[in-house]
Amino acid sequence: MIPAERQHFILSCLAERDVVSIAELVDRLGVSHMTVRRDIQALEGAGRVSSVTGGVRLSRRLTQELPHLQKRAINTDEKRAVSRAAADLVEDGMVIYLDAGTTMLELARRVADRRGLTVVTNDLVVCAWLSEHSDCTLYHSGGLVERANQSCVGDAASEALARFNYDIAFISTSSWTISGLSSPSEAKAAVKRVAVRQARRSVLVSDSTKYGAVAAVNILALSALDSIVTDDRIDADVARALREAGAQVILARGAWGMGARGLNIKKGLL
């Protein structure tokens, strides 16, 4: 059976039930464990499936993001963990970009005491909080207001962000896989791309619950990012695949274990 036939078989199995184990696929396909893993990686790279512990499932389809207020109430432990680990990357005197989202709000709270910091953001809530609780030099992009997410998007926001050179651009997302970041909103794509383009270092900050979701618009490939900060609840096979994709991966621990541990894998070394 050629790879395309095996991959079609895997998708057929997943059409019948949510998760299929690797052991079952090895048995039913009559191939090695490594062959099945390669087929899963190929499907995952195409955004069709996501790895789970010991198996595989279909990627979740994200058609609409939750409003800001609803996002603030979910996955709070994970958001605090990844924002704490991301904040460790910020030094006094840096120029940083904070993308839109509730995880970025947590990150803003953790870097507010840095001296000589310049922050650029497209998030209205992040900007309002920093204006009251920090002495940083603060810029907001302006642009088309997306009310549900309390942020600005579109061409005007992108043009404003392109005026700066960032030491670090912190990027958020509600959906990502081994193939990259996606969004239901095309207007968000240009903003994130410009921020990454203008940054000396670009860092995805997203908890593990968002991994495996796919939205309509592709935003960035993982290869466009220098680092990924996620929590250590992410599946071990996924962490291994991310490491093999070439980015530095930082796994943060939340209430289930304080601290963060970097896998210290730099771009281009694998």
Tab-separated table of C-alpha atoms in Angstrom:
chain	number	residue	atom	x	y	z
A	1	MET	CA	0.000	0.000	0.000
A	2	ILE	CA	1.463	3.370	-1.024
A	3	PRO	CA	1.512	6.361	1.393
A	4	ALA	CA	-1.525	8.042	-0.193
A	5	GLU	CA	-3.578	4.855	0.255
A	6	ARG	CA	-2.480	4.451	3.887
A	7	GLN	CA	-3.309	8.069	4.638
A	8	HIS	CA	-6.736	7.694	3.035
A	9	PHE	CA	-7.295	4.620	5.230
A	10	ILE	CA	-6.363	6.605	8.347
A	11	LEU	CA	-8.837	9.345	7.429
A	12	SER	CA	-11.521	6.723	6.771
A	13	CYS	CA	-10.994	5.264	10.245
A	14	LEU	CA	-11.269	8.728	11.779
A	15	ALA	CA	-14.523	9.352	9.920
A	16	GLU	CA	-15.999	6.476	11.931
A	17	ARG	CA	-14.757	7.523	15.386
A	18	ASP	CA	-12.978	10.399	17.086
A	19	VAL	CA	-9.611	8.820	17.908
A	20	VAL	CA	-7.684	5.883	16.475
A	21	SER	CA	-4.652	4.433	18.236
A	22	ILE	CA	-1.302	4.051	16.507
A	23	ALA	CA	-1.182	0.421	17.656
A	24	GLU	CA	-4.432	-0.316	15.833
A	25	LEU	CA	-3.231	1.386	12.656
A	26	VAL	CA	0.017	-0.601	12.752
A	27	ASP	CA	-1.981	-3.806	13.073
A	28	ARG	CA	-4.594	-3.037	10.417
A	29	LEU	CA	-2.157	-1.594	7.883
A	30	GLY	CA	0.502	-4.225	8.464
A	31	VAL	CA	3.325	-1.685	8.538
A	32	SER	CA	5.823	-0.463	11.106
A	33	HIS	CA	5.202	1.975	13.899
A	34	MET	CA	7.515	4.510	12.215
A	35	THR	CA	5.648	4.215	8.904
A	36	VAL	CA	2.355	5.037	10.605
A	37	ARG	CA	3.967	7.977	12.374
A	38	ARG	CA	5.298	9.316	9.073
A	39	ASP	CA	1.826	9.071	7.537
A	40	ILE	CA	0.336	10.886	10.530
A	41	GLN	CA	2.980	13.599	10.267
A	42	ALA	CA	2.147	14.053	6.578
A	43	LEU	CA	-1.570	14.397	7.363
A	44	GLU	CA	-0.809	16.694	10.265
A	45	GLY	CA	1.357	18.878	8.042
A	46	ALA	CA	-1.628	19.237	5.719
A	47	GLY	CA	-3.842	20.271	8.638
A	48	ARG	CA	-6.041	17.164	8.364
A	49	VAL	CA	-5.279	15.457	11.694
A	50	SER	CA	-3.718	16.114	15.094
A	51	SER	CA	-1.624	13.804	17.228
A	52	VAL	CA	-2.863	12.774	20.653
A	53	THR	CA	-1.184	10.518	23.203
A	54	GLY	CA	-0.805	7.139	21.530
A	55	GLY	CA	-3.014	7.985	18.583
A	56	VAL	CA	-4.477	10.489	16.161
A	57	ARG	CA	-7.707	12.453	15.697
A	58	LEU	CA	-9.216	14.710	13.060
A	59	SER	CA	-8.254	18.363	13.393
A	60	ARG	CA	-10.919	20.512	15.005
A	61	ARG	CA	-12.465	23.121	12.713
A	62	LEU	CA	-12.565	26.631	14.180
A	63	THR	CA	-15.201	28.707	12.397
A	64	GLN	CA	-15.540	31.583	14.864
A	65	GLU	CA	-13.469	32.858	17.776
A	66	LEU	CA	-15.044	33.471	21.166
A	67	PRO	CA	-15.553	37.072	22.305
A	68	HIS	CA	-12.961	38.595	24.628
A	69	LEU	CA	-15.046	38.274	27.810
A	70	GLN	CA	-15.690	34.574	27.238
A	71	LYS	CA	-12.027	33.910	26.479
A	72	ARG	CA	-10.957	35.462	29.773
A	73	ALA	CA	-12.904	32.831	31.718
A	74	ILE	CA	-11.418	29.702	30.102
A	75	ASN	CA	-8.047	27.933	30.362
A	76	THR	CA	-6.838	30.473	32.925
A	77	ASP	CA	-4.164	28.190	34.432
A	78	GLU	CA	-2.635	27.510	31.034
A	79	LYS	CA	-2.670	31.192	30.062
A	80	ARG	CA	-0.933	32.189	33.277
A	81	ALA	CA	1.686	29.493	32.792
A	82	VAL	CA	2.605	30.390	29.215
A	83	SER	CA	2.532	34.131	29.904
A	84	ARG	CA	4.900	33.651	32.854
A	85	ALA	CA	7.336	31.709	30.678
A	86	ALA	CA	7.075	34.246	27.847
A	87	ALA	CA	7.701	37.135	30.232
A	88	ASP	CA	11.075	35.621	31.122
A	89	LEU	CA	12.193	36.485	27.569
A	90	VAL	CA	11.611	40.234	28.064
A	91	GLU	CA	14.490	42.412	29.264
A	92	ASP	CA	14.653	46.059	30.295
A	93	GLY	CA	14.826	48.502	27.395
A	94	MET	CA	13.282	46.205	24.796
A	95	VAL	CA	10.772	47.149	22.107
A	96	ILE	CA	8.084	44.454	22.018
A	97	TYR	CA	4.861	43.782	20.163
A	98	LEU	CA	1.927	42.276	22.061
A	99	ASP	CA	-0.669	40.709	19.797
A	100	ALA	CA	-4.382	40.682	20.602
A	101	GLY	CA	-5.925	38.269	23.089
A	102	THR	CA	-6.412	37.346	26.709
A	103	THR	CA	-3.084	35.513	26.904
A	104	MET	CA	-1.402	38.750	25.804
A	105	LEU	CA	-3.215	40.579	28.608
A	106	GLU	CA	-1.685	38.122	31.088
A	107	LEU	CA	1.715	38.715	29.492
A	108	ALA	CA	1.277	42.500	29.708
A	109	ARG	CA	0.681	42.200	33.446
A	110	ARG	CA	3.927	40.272	33.871
A	111	VAL	CA	6.174	42.678	31.949
A	112	ALA	CA	4.683	45.953	33.212
A	113	ASP	CA	7.536	46.464	35.685
A	114	ARG	CA	10.340	46.271	33.085
A	115	ARG	CA	12.375	49.479	32.920
A	116	GLY	CA	12.588	51.432	29.673
A	117	LEU	CA	10.175	49.091	27.915
A	118	THR	CA	8.396	50.132	24.711
A	119	VAL	CA	5.202	48.228	23.952
A	120	VAL	CA	3.273	48.278	20.682
A	121	THR	CA	-0.082	46.496	20.554
A	122	ASN	CA	-3.279	46.248	18.537
A	123	ASP	CA	-5.276	45.121	21.575
A	124	LEU	CA	-7.522	47.741	23.189
A	125	VAL	CA	-7.688	45.985	26.581
A	126	VAL	CA	-3.913	45.455	26.753
A	127	CYS	CA	-3.348	49.108	25.887
A	128	ALA	CA	-5.844	50.341	28.501
A	129	TRP	CA	-4.334	48.138	31.226
A	130	LEU	CA	-0.745	49.183	30.503
A	131	SER	CA	-1.701	52.854	30.343
A	132	GLU	CA	-2.894	52.635	33.958
A	133	HIS	CA	-0.433	50.142	35.435
A	134	SER	CA	2.958	50.754	33.814
A	135	ASP	CA	5.439	53.466	32.905
A	136	CYS	CA	6.304	51.909	29.546
A	137	THR	CA	6.326	53.876	26.322
A	138	LEU	CA	3.058	52.706	24.811
A	139	TYR	CA	1.735	52.714	21.247
A	140	HIS	CA	-1.558	51.419	19.894
A	141	SER	CA	-1.871	50.532	16.219
A	142	GLY	CA	-5.353	51.913	15.667
A	143	GLY	CA	-7.237	50.550	12.675
A	144	LEU	CA	-10.498	48.737	12.110
A	145	VAL	CA	-12.013	47.854	15.498
A	146	GLU	CA	-13.092	44.252	15.938
A	147	ARG	CA	-15.507	44.722	18.815
A	148	ALA	CA	-15.901	41.102	19.906
A	149	ASN	CA	-12.158	40.670	20.419
A	150	GLN	CA	-11.456	44.256	21.490
A	151	SER	CA	-8.643	44.670	18.980
A	152	CYS	CA	-7.763	46.443	15.742
A	153	VAL	CA	-7.101	44.702	12.448
A	154	GLY	CA	-6.840	45.409	8.745
A	155	ASP	CA	-4.602	47.570	6.561
A	156	ALA	CA	-4.486	50.643	8.815
A	157	ALA	CA	-3.335	48.547	11.788
A	158	SER	CA	-0.765	46.721	9.660
A	159	GLU	CA	0.694	49.964	8.303
A	160	ALA	CA	1.068	51.360	11.813
A	161	LEU	CA	2.839	48.218	13.069
A	162	ALA	CA	5.267	48.349	10.140
A	163	ARG	CA	6.753	51.605	11.503
A	164	PHE	CA	8.505	49.805	14.349
A	165	ASN	CA	11.398	47.387	14.727
A	166	TYR	CA	10.690	44.918	17.509
A	167	ASP	CA	13.132	43.009	19.660
A	168	ILE	CA	10.374	40.446	20.198
A	169	ALA	CA	6.954	40.081	18.588
A	170	PHE	CA	4.662	37.970	20.769
A	171	ILE	CA	2.008	36.351	18.583
A	172	SER	CA	-1.264	34.817	19.751
A	173	THR	CA	-3.641	32.416	18.026
A	174	SER	CA	-6.783	30.413	18.708
A	175	SER	CA	-5.835	27.656	16.266
A	176	TRP	CA	-2.496	26.089	15.400
A	177	THR	CA	-1.043	22.812	14.232
A	178	ILE	CA	2.324	21.517	13.086
A	179	SER	CA	1.627	23.214	9.742
A	180	GLY	CA	1.203	26.646	11.318
A	181	LEU	CA	-1.254	29.258	12.543
A	182	SER	CA	-4.707	29.873	11.093
A	183	SER	CA	-7.666	32.150	11.775
A	184	PRO	CA	-11.319	32.538	10.776
A	185	SER	CA	-10.518	36.206	10.063
A	186	GLU	CA	-8.454	37.239	7.046
A	187	ALA	CA	-8.112	40.757	8.510
A	188	LYS	CA	-6.009	39.357	11.377
A	189	ALA	CA	-3.541	37.636	9.090
A	190	ALA	CA	-1.817	40.770	7.748
A	191	VAL	CA	-1.358	42.220	11.245
A	192	LYS	CA	0.437	39.116	12.534
A	193	ARG	CA	2.578	38.781	9.406
A	194	VAL	CA	3.768	42.386	9.603
A	195	ALA	CA	4.653	42.037	13.285
A	196	VAL	CA	6.706	38.896	12.586
A	197	ARG	CA	8.416	40.518	9.606
A	198	GLN	CA	9.482	43.525	11.691
A	199	ALA	CA	10.766	41.495	14.641
A	200	ARG	CA	14.274	40.329	15.463
A	201	ARG	CA	12.635	37.407	17.269
A	202	SER	CA	9.061	36.153	16.894
A	203	VAL	CA	7.407	34.042	19.587
A	204	LEU	CA	4.116	32.165	19.465
A	205	VAL	CA	2.442	32.200	22.891
A	206	SER	CA	-0.470	29.774	22.962
A	207	ASP	CA	-1.643	27.095	25.366
A	208	SER	CA	-1.985	23.446	24.415
A	209	THR	CA	-5.799	23.503	24.281
A	210	LYS	CA	-5.588	25.506	21.052
A	211	TYR	CA	-3.328	22.998	19.340
A	212	GLY	CA	-5.107	20.832	16.759
A	213	ALA	CA	-7.684	23.429	15.704
A	214	VAL	CA	-7.719	24.626	12.096
A	215	ALA	CA	-9.454	27.724	10.722
A	216	ALA	CA	-10.142	28.845	7.157
A	217	VAL	CA	-7.278	31.317	6.644
A	218	ASN	CA	-3.623	30.292	6.885
A	219	ILE	CA	-1.626	33.003	8.661
A	220	LEU	CA	1.919	31.812	9.313
A	221	ALA	CA	3.935	28.650	8.931
A	222	LEU	CA	5.730	27.512	12.072
A	223	SER	CA	8.988	28.020	10.187
A	224	ALA	CA	8.285	31.781	10.238
A	225	LEU	CA	8.533	31.765	14.043
A	226	ASP	CA	11.666	31.561	16.171
A	227	SER	CA	10.128	30.192	19.363
A	228	ILE	CA	6.957	28.556	20.657
A	229	VAL	CA	5.805	28.967	24.251
A	230	THR	CA	3.120	26.478	25.214
A	231	ASP	CA	2.318	24.456	28.327
A	232	ASP	CA	3.657	21.032	29.171
A	233	ARG	CA	0.220	19.450	28.898
A	234	ILE	CA	0.747	19.291	25.160
A	235	ASP	CA	1.038	15.729	23.868
A	236	ALA	CA	4.593	14.395	23.927
A	237	ASP	CA	4.414	13.339	20.283
A	238	VAL	CA	3.312	16.851	19.328
A	239	ALA	CA	6.173	18.383	21.316
A	240	ARG	CA	8.592	16.088	19.529
A	241	ALA	CA	7.185	17.052	16.121
A	242	LEU	CA	7.389	20.748	16.950
A	243	ARG	CA	10.993	20.270	18.003
A	244	GLU	CA	11.762	18.499	14.746
A	245	ALA	CA	10.142	21.381	12.818
A	246	GLY	CA	13.083	23.532	13.932
A	247	ALA	CA	11.748	26.065	16.433
A	248	GLN	CA	12.889	26.589	20.003
A	249	VAL	CA	10.147	25.146	22.206
A	250	ILE	CA	9.523	26.336	25.755
A	251	LEU	CA	7.163	24.166	27.803
A	252	ALA	CA	5.621	26.029	30.731
A	253	ARG	CA	4.204	24.523	33.896
A	254	GLY	CA	1.123	25.962	35.562
A	255	ALA	CA	-0.624	25.172	38.821
A	256	TRP	CA	0.327	21.542	38.181
A	257	GLY	CA	4.059	22.409	38.533
A	258	MET	CA	5.755	25.792	38.642
A	259	GLY	CA	8.473	26.962	36.285
A	260	ALA	CA	9.305	26.445	32.640
A	261	ARG	CA	11.701	24.225	30.809
A	262	GLY	CA	13.179	24.973	27.422
A	263	LEU	CA	13.949	22.198	24.999
A	264	ASN	CA	16.757	24.380	23.640
A	265	ILE	CA	16.275	23.448	20.031
A	266	LYS	CA	17.370	26.306	17.757
A	267	LYS	CA	16.296	26.914	14.188
A	268	GLY	CA	18.318	25.032	11.631
A	269	LEU	CA	20.127	22.702	14.041
A	270	LEU	CA	18.065	19.610	13.233
